[in-house]
Each structure stands twice: as structure tokens, then as C-alpha cells.
Coordinates of C-alpha atoms and ligand atoms in Angstrom, one line a residue:
M1 CA 16.4 82.5 3.4
R2 CA 14.2 82.0 0.3
T3 CA 10.4 81.5 0.5
L4 CA 8.6 79.8 -2.4
V5 CA 5.0 81.1 -2.7
V6 CA 2.6 79.0 -4.8
Q7 CA -1.1 79.1 -5.7
G8 CA -2.4 75.5 -5.3
G9 CA -5.6 73.7 -6.0
R10 CA -5.4 73.5 -9.8
P11 CA -4.6 70.6 -12.1
L12 CA -1.2 70.7 -13.8
R13 CA -0.7 70.5 -17.5
G14 CA 2.4 70.8 -19.5
E15 CA 5.6 69.4 -20.9
L16 CA 9.0 69.4 -19.2
H17 CA 12.6 68.6 -20.1
I18 CA 14.3 66.5 -17.5
H19 CA 17.8 67.6 -16.5
G20 CA 20.9 65.5 -15.9
A21 CA 21.0 63.5 -12.7
K22 CA 22.3 65.3 -9.6
N23 CA 23.5 62.0 -8.1
S24 CA 25.5 61.3 -11.2
I25 CA 27.1 64.6 -11.9
L26 CA 28.4 65.1 -8.3
P27 CA 30.6 61.9 -8.2
I28 CA 31.5 62.4 -11.8
L29 CA 32.8 65.9 -11.0
S30 CA 35.0 64.4 -8.3
A31 CA 36.3 61.8 -10.7
C32 CA 37.5 64.5 -13.0
I33 CA 40.5 64.9 -10.7
L34 CA 41.7 61.4 -11.6
S35 CA 43.0 62.7 -15.0
S36 CA 45.3 65.6 -15.6
E37 CA 43.5 66.3 -18.9
R38 CA 40.4 68.2 -19.6
N39 CA 37.0 66.6 -19.1
V40 CA 33.8 67.9 -20.6
I41 CA 30.5 66.9 -18.9
T42 CA 27.4 67.7 -20.9
R43 CA 23.9 67.8 -19.6
C44 CA 25.1 69.2 -16.3
P45 CA 22.1 70.5 -14.3
K46 CA 22.2 74.0 -12.8
L47 CA 22.0 73.1 -9.1
S48 CA 23.5 74.6 -6.0
D49 CA 25.1 71.2 -5.2
V50 CA 26.9 71.4 -8.5
T51 CA 28.2 74.9 -7.6
A52 CA 29.4 73.5 -4.3
A53 CA 31.3 70.7 -6.1
M54 CA 32.8 73.3 -8.5
E55 CA 34.0 75.2 -5.4
I56 CA 35.7 72.1 -4.1
L57 CA 37.4 71.6 -7.4
D58 CA 38.6 75.2 -7.3
A59 CA 39.9 74.7 -3.7
I60 CA 41.9 71.7 -5.0
G61 CA 43.4 73.8 -7.8
C62 CA 41.4 72.6 -10.8
R63 CA 40.0 75.0 -13.3
G64 CA 36.3 74.5 -13.9
E65 CA 33.9 76.5 -16.1
R66 CA 30.3 76.2 -17.2
L67 CA 29.5 76.5 -20.9
G68 CA 25.7 76.5 -21.2
E69 CA 24.5 73.0 -20.3
A70 CA 28.1 71.6 -20.1
V71 CA 30.9 72.0 -17.6
V72 CA 34.6 71.8 -18.5
V73 CA 37.0 70.6 -15.8
D74 CA 40.7 71.0 -16.3
A75 CA 42.5 69.1 -13.5
S76 CA 46.0 69.6 -14.9
S77 CA 46.9 72.1 -12.2
A78 CA 45.3 70.2 -9.2
S79 CA 47.8 70.5 -6.4
R80 CA 46.0 70.3 -3.1
W81 CA 44.3 67.3 -1.4
S82 CA 42.7 69.0 1.5
I83 CA 39.0 70.1 1.4
P84 CA 38.2 73.1 3.6
H85 CA 35.6 72.4 6.3
H86 CA 33.1 75.0 5.1
L87 CA 32.9 73.3 1.7
M88 CA 32.6 69.8 3.3
G89 CA 29.7 71.1 5.3
K90 CA 27.6 72.1 2.2
M91 CA 26.6 68.6 1.0
R92 CA 26.9 64.9 1.8
A93 CA 28.3 64.2 -1.7
S94 CA 31.5 66.1 -0.9
V95 CA 32.6 62.8 0.7
T96 CA 33.0 61.3 -2.8
F97 CA 36.0 63.5 -3.3
L98 CA 37.9 61.3 -0.9
G99 CA 38.3 58.3 -3.4
A100 CA 39.2 60.7 -6.2
L101 CA 41.8 62.5 -4.1
L102 CA 43.4 59.2 -3.0
G103 CA 43.4 58.1 -6.6
R104 CA 45.1 61.3 -7.8
F105 CA 47.5 62.1 -4.9
G106 CA 47.6 59.1 -2.6
H107 CA 46.3 61.5 0.1
G108 CA 43.1 63.1 1.1
E109 CA 42.2 65.5 4.0
M110 CA 38.7 66.5 5.0
T111 CA 36.2 66.7 7.8
Y112 CA 32.9 64.8 8.1
P113 CA 30.5 65.8 5.3
G114 CA 27.3 67.8 5.7
G115 CA 24.1 67.6 3.6
C116 CA 20.5 66.8 4.4
T117 CA 19.7 65.6 7.9
L118 CA 18.2 62.2 7.3
G119 CA 19.2 60.6 10.6
K120 CA 22.5 58.7 11.0
R121 CA 24.8 59.4 8.0
P122 CA 28.1 57.9 9.0
I123 CA 31.0 57.1 6.7
D124 CA 32.2 54.0 8.5
Y125 CA 31.6 51.8 5.4
H126 CA 33.7 54.2 3.3
I127 CA 36.5 54.1 5.8
A128 CA 36.5 50.3 6.4
A129 CA 36.4 49.6 2.6
L130 CA 39.3 52.0 1.9
K131 CA 41.3 50.4 4.7
T132 CA 40.9 47.0 3.0
L133 CA 42.9 48.6 0.1
G134 CA 45.6 49.7 2.5
V135 CA 44.4 53.3 3.1
T136 CA 45.4 54.6 6.5
L137 CA 43.5 57.2 8.6
E138 CA 44.8 59.6 11.2
E139 CA 42.1 61.6 13.1
E140 CA 43.2 65.0 14.5
G141 CA 40.2 66.5 16.2
E142 CA 37.7 67.0 13.4
N143 CA 40.3 66.5 10.7
L144 CA 40.5 63.2 8.9
K145 CA 43.8 62.6 7.2
F146 CA 43.9 59.7 4.7
A147 CA 47.0 58.2 3.0
W148 CA 47.4 55.4 0.5
H149 CA 51.0 54.6 0.1
H150 CA 51.1 51.3 -1.6
R151 CA 48.0 51.6 -3.9
R152 CA 47.0 48.1 -3.2
G153 CA 43.8 46.6 -4.6
G154 CA 41.8 44.1 -2.6
E155 CA 38.5 42.5 -2.0
V156 CA 35.9 44.8 -0.4
F157 CA 32.6 43.6 1.1
L158 CA 30.1 46.4 1.9
P159 CA 27.7 45.6 4.8
F160 CA 25.1 47.6 3.0
P161 CA 25.2 48.5 -0.7
S162 CA 26.1 52.1 0.1
V163 CA 26.1 54.4 -2.9
G164 CA 28.8 56.8 -1.6
A165 CA 31.0 54.0 -0.3
T166 CA 30.8 52.1 -3.6
E167 CA 31.7 55.3 -5.5
N168 CA 34.7 56.1 -3.2
V169 CA 36.2 52.6 -3.6
L170 CA 35.7 52.7 -7.4
M171 CA 37.5 56.0 -7.7
A172 CA 40.5 54.9 -5.7
A173 CA 40.5 51.4 -7.2
V174 CA 40.9 52.5 -10.8
T175 CA 44.3 53.8 -9.9
A176 CA 45.4 50.8 -7.7
N177 CA 48.4 48.7 -8.8
D178 CA 46.3 45.6 -9.0
E179 CA 42.7 44.3 -9.0
T180 CA 39.8 45.2 -6.7
V181 CA 36.5 43.5 -6.3
I182 CA 33.6 45.2 -4.6
R183 CA 31.0 42.8 -3.3
N184 CA 27.5 44.0 -2.3
A185 CA 28.2 47.1 -4.3
A186 CA 25.3 49.6 -4.9
R187 CA 23.5 49.0 -8.1
E188 CA 22.0 52.5 -8.4
P189 CA 22.0 53.8 -12.1
E190 CA 24.1 56.7 -10.9
V191 CA 26.9 54.3 -9.7
A192 CA 26.7 52.6 -13.2
D193 CA 27.0 56.1 -14.7
L194 CA 30.1 56.8 -12.7
C195 CA 31.6 53.4 -13.9
K196 CA 30.9 54.3 -17.5
F197 CA 32.5 57.7 -17.1
L198 CA 35.6 56.1 -15.5
C199 CA 35.7 53.6 -18.4
A200 CA 35.4 56.5 -20.9
M201 CA 38.5 57.9 -19.2
G202 CA 40.4 54.6 -19.8
A203 CA 39.5 52.6 -16.6
E204 CA 38.7 48.9 -16.8
I205 CA 35.6 47.9 -14.8
S206 CA 33.3 44.9 -15.3
G207 CA 30.1 43.9 -13.6
I208 CA 28.7 47.4 -14.2
G209 CA 25.1 47.6 -12.9
T210 CA 25.4 44.4 -10.8
N211 CA 26.3 44.0 -7.1
T212 CA 29.8 42.8 -7.8
L213 CA 32.2 45.2 -9.5
Y214 CA 35.7 44.1 -10.8
I215 CA 38.2 46.9 -11.3
R216 CA 41.5 46.3 -13.0
G217 CA 43.7 49.2 -11.7
G218 CA 46.9 50.6 -13.1
K219 CA 45.5 52.4 -16.1
T220 CA 46.5 56.0 -16.9
L221 CA 43.3 57.9 -17.2
H222 CA 42.7 60.5 -19.9
G223 CA 40.2 63.3 -20.4
T224 CA 36.9 62.6 -22.1
T225 CA 33.5 64.1 -23.0
Y226 CA 30.6 62.5 -21.2
C227 CA 26.8 63.0 -21.0
V228 CA 25.2 62.1 -17.6
I229 CA 21.9 60.1 -17.4
P230 CA 18.6 61.8 -16.8
D231 CA 17.6 62.6 -13.2
R232 CA 15.2 59.9 -12.0
M233 CA 14.3 61.8 -8.9
E234 CA 13.4 65.0 -10.8
T235 CA 11.3 62.7 -13.0
A236 CA 9.6 60.9 -10.0
T237 CA 8.9 64.3 -8.3
Y238 CA 7.0 65.8 -11.2
L239 CA 5.1 62.6 -11.8
A240 CA 4.1 62.4 -8.1
M241 CA 3.1 66.1 -8.3
T242 CA 0.8 65.6 -11.2
A243 CA -0.6 62.4 -9.8
A244 CA -1.5 64.4 -6.6
C245 CA -2.9 67.5 -8.3
G246 CA -4.5 65.8 -11.3
G247 CA -3.9 66.9 -14.9
R248 CA -1.5 65.7 -17.6
I249 CA 2.3 65.9 -17.8
R250 CA 4.7 64.9 -20.5
L251 CA 8.3 64.4 -19.4
R252 CA 10.9 64.5 -22.2
D253 CA 14.6 63.4 -22.1
T254 CA 14.1 61.0 -19.3
D255 CA 14.5 57.2 -19.0
P256 CA 11.5 55.2 -17.9
N257 CA 13.6 52.1 -17.2
L258 CA 15.3 53.9 -14.3
L259 CA 12.1 54.2 -12.2
R260 CA 10.0 51.1 -12.6
P261 CA 8.8 50.8 -8.9
V262 CA 7.7 54.5 -8.9
L263 CA 5.8 54.0 -12.2
D264 CA 4.2 50.7 -10.9
T265 CA 3.1 52.5 -7.7
L266 CA 1.5 55.4 -9.6
R267 CA -0.2 53.0 -12.0
G268 CA -1.5 51.0 -9.0
A269 CA -2.8 54.3 -7.6
G270 CA -4.9 54.8 -10.7
C271 CA -2.7 57.0 -12.9
Q272 CA -2.6 56.4 -16.7
I273 CA 1.0 56.2 -17.8
T274 CA 2.3 55.8 -21.3
L275 CA 6.0 55.4 -22.0
G276 CA 8.2 56.3 -25.0
E277 CA 11.9 55.5 -25.3
K278 CA 12.9 58.7 -23.6
E279 CA 9.6 60.1 -22.3
I280 CA 6.8 59.5 -19.9
T281 CA 3.2 60.8 -20.0
L282 CA 1.0 60.7 -16.9
T283 CA -2.7 61.6 -16.8
Q284 CA -4.8 61.6 -13.7
S285 CA -8.2 62.9 -12.7
G286 CA -9.9 62.7 -9.4
R287 CA -8.4 61.3 -6.2
L288 CA -5.7 58.6 -6.2
S289 CA -6.4 55.2 -4.7
A290 CA -3.9 54.5 -1.9
P291 CA -1.6 51.5 -2.4
R292 CA -1.5 49.2 0.7
C293 CA 2.2 49.8 1.3
I294 CA 5.4 51.1 -0.1
I295 CA 8.8 50.0 1.2
T296 CA 11.9 51.9 0.3
A297 CA 15.0 49.9 -0.6
A298 CA 18.3 50.1 -2.4
Y299 CA 18.0 49.9 -6.2
P300 CA 16.1 48.4 -7.9
G301 CA 13.7 48.9 -5.0
F302 CA 11.5 51.9 -4.4
P303 CA 13.9 54.8 -4.1
T304 CA 14.2 56.5 -0.7
D305 CA 14.6 59.9 -2.5
A306 CA 11.0 59.4 -3.9
Q307 CA 9.5 58.6 -0.5
A308 CA 8.7 62.2 0.6
P309 CA 7.1 63.2 -2.8
M310 CA 5.1 60.0 -2.7
V311 CA 3.9 60.5 0.9
A312 CA 2.8 64.0 -0.1
A313 CA 1.0 62.7 -3.2
L314 CA -1.0 60.2 -1.1
L315 CA -2.3 62.8 1.4
R316 CA -5.6 63.1 -0.5
A317 CA -5.7 59.5 -1.8
Q318 CA -8.7 57.3 -1.1
G319 CA -7.7 54.7 1.6
E320 CA -4.7 54.1 3.8
C321 CA -1.1 53.5 2.9
T322 CA 1.9 52.6 5.0
V323 CA 5.2 53.8 3.8
E324 CA 8.2 52.0 5.4
E325 CA 11.6 53.7 5.2
T326 CA 14.4 51.1 5.3
V327 CA 17.3 53.0 3.9
F328 CA 17.7 56.0 6.3
S329 CA 17.0 55.9 10.0
Q330 CA 15.2 59.3 10.2
R331 CA 13.7 60.4 7.0
F332 CA 10.2 61.7 8.0
D333 CA 11.0 65.3 9.1
H334 CA 8.6 66.5 6.3
V335 CA 5.6 64.8 8.1
T336 CA 5.3 67.6 10.7
Q337 CA 5.1 70.1 7.8
L338 CA 2.6 67.9 5.8
R339 CA 0.3 67.8 8.9
K340 CA 0.0 71.7 8.7
F341 CA -1.9 71.3 5.4
G342 CA -4.4 69.0 7.2
G343 CA -2.6 65.7 6.2
N344 CA -3.5 62.7 8.4
I345 CA -0.2 60.9 9.0
R346 CA 0.7 58.5 11.8
L347 CA 4.4 58.0 12.5
E348 CA 5.8 54.9 14.1
K349 CA 9.5 54.3 14.1
N350 CA 10.5 54.0 10.5
S351 CA 7.1 54.0 8.9
A352 CA 4.4 56.5 8.1
T353 CA 0.7 55.6 7.7
I354 CA -1.3 58.1 5.6
L355 CA -5.0 58.1 5.8
G356 CA -6.2 60.2 2.8
V357 CA -8.3 63.2 3.5
E358 CA -10.7 64.9 1.0
K359 CA -9.0 68.2 0.9
L360 CA -5.9 70.1 2.1
S361 CA -5.8 73.7 3.3
P362 CA -3.0 76.2 2.4
A363 CA -0.3 76.6 5.0
H364 CA 3.0 78.4 5.8
V365 CA 5.6 75.6 6.1
R366 CA 9.3 75.0 5.7
A367 CA 11.4 72.7 3.5
T368 CA 13.1 70.3 5.9
D369 CA 15.6 68.8 3.4
L370 CA 15.8 68.5 -0.3
R371 CA 13.3 65.7 -1.0
G372 CA 11.2 66.6 2.1
G373 CA 11.0 70.1 0.6
A374 CA 9.7 68.5 -2.7
G375 CA 7.1 66.7 -0.6
V376 CA 6.0 69.9 1.1
L377 CA 5.7 71.6 -2.3
I378 CA 3.5 68.8 -3.6
A379 CA 1.2 69.2 -0.6
A380 CA 1.1 73.0 -1.2
L381 CA 0.1 72.5 -4.8
Q382 CA -2.9 70.3 -3.7
A383 CA -4.3 72.9 -1.3
M384 CA -6.6 75.5 -2.8
G385 CA -5.1 79.0 -2.3
E386 CA -1.7 80.5 -1.4
S387 CA 0.9 78.5 0.5
R388 CA 4.4 79.6 1.5
V389 CA 7.4 77.2 1.7
D390 CA 10.3 78.7 3.7
C391 CA 13.9 77.5 3.2
S392 CA 13.1 76.8 -0.5
E393 CA 16.9 77.2 -1.3
L394 CA 17.1 73.6 -0.2
L395 CA 15.1 72.7 -3.3
A396 CA 17.7 74.4 -5.5
R397 CA 20.2 71.7 -4.4
G398 CA 18.4 69.1 -6.5
Y399 CA 15.7 70.7 -8.8
A400 CA 17.1 72.7 -11.7
D401 CA 15.0 75.7 -12.8
L402 CA 12.2 74.8 -10.3
L403 CA 10.2 78.0 -10.8
G404 CA 10.4 77.7 -14.6
Q405 CA 9.3 74.0 -14.4
L406 CA 6.4 74.9 -12.2
R407 CA 5.3 77.7 -14.4
R408 CA 5.5 75.4 -17.5
L409 CA 2.9 73.3 -15.6
G410 CA 0.6 76.3 -15.2
V411 CA 1.4 76.9 -11.6
E412 CA 1.5 80.6 -10.3
A413 CA 4.7 80.7 -8.3
Y414 CA 7.4 83.1 -7.2
E415 CA 10.2 83.3 -4.7
T416 CA 11.0 85.9 -2.1
L417 CA 14.3 86.5 -0.3
T418 CA 14.3 87.3 3.4
Q419 CA 17.4 88.5 5.3
E420 CA 18.1 86.1 8.3
Ligands
LIG1 C1 23.1 58.5 -1.9 C2 22.4 59.6 -2.6 C3 21.1 59.9 -1.9 C4 20.3 58.7 -1.7 C5 21.1 57.5 -1.1 C6 20.4 56.2 -1.1 C7 24.1 61.0 -3.6 C8 24.8 62.3 -3.6 N1 23.2 60.8 -2.7 O1 23.5 58.9 -0.6 O2 20.4 60.8 -2.6 O3 19.2 59.0 -0.8 O4 22.3 57.3 -1.9 O5 20.0 55.8 -2.3 O6 24.3 60.1 -4.5 N2 25.6 54.1 5.7 C9 26.4 53.7 6.9 N3 27.7 53.9 6.8 C10 28.3 54.4 5.7 C11 27.6 54.7 4.6 C12 26.2 54.6 4.6 O7 25.8 53.3 7.9 O8 29.6 54.6 5.7 C13 24.2 53.9 5.8 C14 23.4 55.3 5.8 O9 23.3 55.8 7.1 C15 22.1 54.9 5.2 C16 22.5 53.8 4.2 O10 23.7 53.3 4.6 O11 21.3 54.4 6.2 C17 22.5 54.3 2.7 O12 23.5 55.2 2.6 P1 24.3 55.5 1.2 O13 23.8 54.6 0.1 O14 25.7 55.6 1.5 O15 23.7 57.0 0.8 P2 24.6 58.2 0.3 O16 25.7 57.7 -0.6 O17 24.9 59.1 1.4

């Protein structure tokens, strides 16, 4: 286990480069299997989830290597369509290999995916949607064996605009013999990024960025070079952190258009924000003013992944704010940890009401999941003195060079390793 030790209570000042989006690179790495040529993905963040995706590619028989900020994936020798259980367990995004395996081989074998515990995370929408395309499923104990013999397209309707289910259907559908329509598709920028990558490989997809995607199958996909979009969750996290601690942050190589609801919320809470084409500068002094309520929703709503960082940022805000979580059924595990700093949070079903307190005290806490861990860190940075965050390896799943980024903001921070 890793423990992150930080000295909190000081304003943050500095300039950060934003890395490529975790939620783009993971499905894009899966999609590399769809071509037997070499793909080069630039701006690939150094994250443990990326390492886990590379291990899956290796298990399938692909050759992958990192060259600085880029990864090169050569899927010409891909020969296996079964993902070992221990690799499926490492992250939720491993499930997006399913659509890609079906697209390449017409077969895919796996167990249920792991990842952060955010309440119910079933894959029934993925399975129902793929069945609409003629995919069959045999369950043998924990093993799920999928087969797609006729490569039929079809009309898929998703009961909820699930990011993962949209991505899985897309990756299979680009190799179908005819057309597929996905209705109520996820509109997240990372889904659009996957579509653009598939098009760069030779696929034909229209309606990109909308909730209806049209895919004309039957194209032979080739290799390409592609640069993923900036990580809007990394951006949102450092903005929330600076809003909470006060100071001034300039984020470079990001895209302000991808996180309007977060920027609006922070402005409403009193932060000064200026935008450039690819940069955001936030300045804040004194306590934030609590917005009345925040409701998470599918894109373009307030992102569920920014919920925990925002709850933490509001712990010392003036006033009361209710944050309603509508995307995941159980995404408030961080609240128990936030209370250890003296945070006043009332939990009721799927909402948390934060009554701002004047100051927080340092604490020894634990990261509960990736974004919950970011929330806990934001609380620690507001408390004057030394705080310790156990299980900080969870943060390495989604925040590239976290220690470096914190130090660039003037934070005294280090990590220790404990044998479990
Ligand atoms: C992706 C993101 C994650 C983000 C989430 C919502 C990646 C790697 N992860 O996760 O960071 O928090 O989108 O923006 O891109 N659902 C079902 N059945 C299904 C699929 C989903 O009931 O088969 C439910 C889930 O339980 C959840 C909701 O739908 O309540 C949204 O899930 P989904 O959009 O699929 O999230 P992920 O793709 O897992």
C-alpha cells in the first residue's frame, strides 16, 4: 500500500500541463485490436490503468510499447480472444475490450470487470445491445463466452446513455456487414474521441457527439496515428483543489469547452476564471460561496467523476450545498473519510448536503476509489498541517505524475510504501 503525505493549509500557485484523457485512451487502446496494422497513440498519460490495458493487449498477443508520451500498438500478431480473470479485475474499462475482440475475432471471453466500487456496475446494457447485433452469450460459472457469427448490424436503444456500452457497440459495429444505429448513445467527449479514432482507422460513423450514432460497417480498418483529447477530470480536479485552497492556477493544454458545468459552478462559487483556447486560469481568495445544489448527470451535465472533488472543495464554503448523484447508485464512500477532517456532511440516499465549516483539521484517511481519493486529497490540502492518505495507489489510476503536479503547485508532498 502507498501512503501520500501532504502538508496542507497553504494557497496553491503554479502552472500545470494537462495530460491525455484516461477515459479516452483506455477504449482507444482496446480499439487498436481492430486493425492488424500498427497504431501510434500520442499524448498517452502514464497511468496504472494504461499499464493494465497494455497487459491485456499483451495477453491477447499484441505488441505494445511506450515511446515517451506515445504508445505504439502492433496488433498484427493478436491471436487470443480470452482475457484472464486477474486482468479483468484490475479496472472497469477492461470491459471495452469486449466490443473490440468481437470486431476482430467474432469471439470474446472474459469475466465480469473490476474497478472502483461505485455501487451497482452491471454490464446488462452492454450484453443486451450486443445481442441486438446477433451476439450470443454462454455463461460458464464466472466465464462469459461471447460469439458473433453473422456480424449483423442493427438498431440498438440504450436504456441509459452508458459510456461503456456505447463504446462496446461502436467497436463491434464498425466491423459489421451492414449498418448499425445506436439510439440514446452516450455523448461524452471521450466517446466522440473514440469515434474519431475509429474514423481515422477507416471506419464510417456519423452523428458523432450526438445521442444517435450511425455506423456503416464492413470497412477494413488500417493503422493510424492519433492524439487523444485532454483529460477533463484531471482539469476539474486541479481547479477544484485550487478553488478550495485559494491561490492561482494556470492549466495548459486543456479544453475549456469540455467542462462548462464545472466552470459555471466554480464561477458561481466566487472563483475568477479566465479562458484561453487551450488553457484555464483560476484565481480564488478566501472562502467559496456554496452553490445551492449540484446534480450529476450524463454529458453535458455535471460529471459524476467531478462530484467527489467538488464535495471536498465545498467543505469550507460559506453556506449549504446539496449534491445529488444521479449516475451511480453508491458514490459517496469518500464522505466517511471527509468527515475525519471535520467536514459537516449529511448523507441521504443519493445526495450529500455539505454545511461549510470555517476550518478543517489534518487527518489520517484512505482513498476509497479514484475520484473519491482525489476528494480526500483536496480536503487534506485545506487542513493546516500534515495529513496522510492511505491507498494512494488508487490515485495513480487516473492522475499522471500526481506528486510532480502537486509540487508544481507548491505543495510539500511525498509517498511512502508499506508492505501489506
Ligand atoms: C464511464 C467512465 C467513468 C464515468 C462514467 C459515467 C470510463 C473508463 N469510465 O464508466 O469514469 O464515471 O462513464 O460518466 O470511461 N449501467 C447499467 N448497466 C450497464 C451499464 C451501465 O445499469 O450495462 C449503469 C451504471 O450502473 C451507472 C450508469 O449506467 O449507474 C452509467 O454507467 P456507464 O456510463 O456505463 O459508466 P462506465 O462506462 O462504467
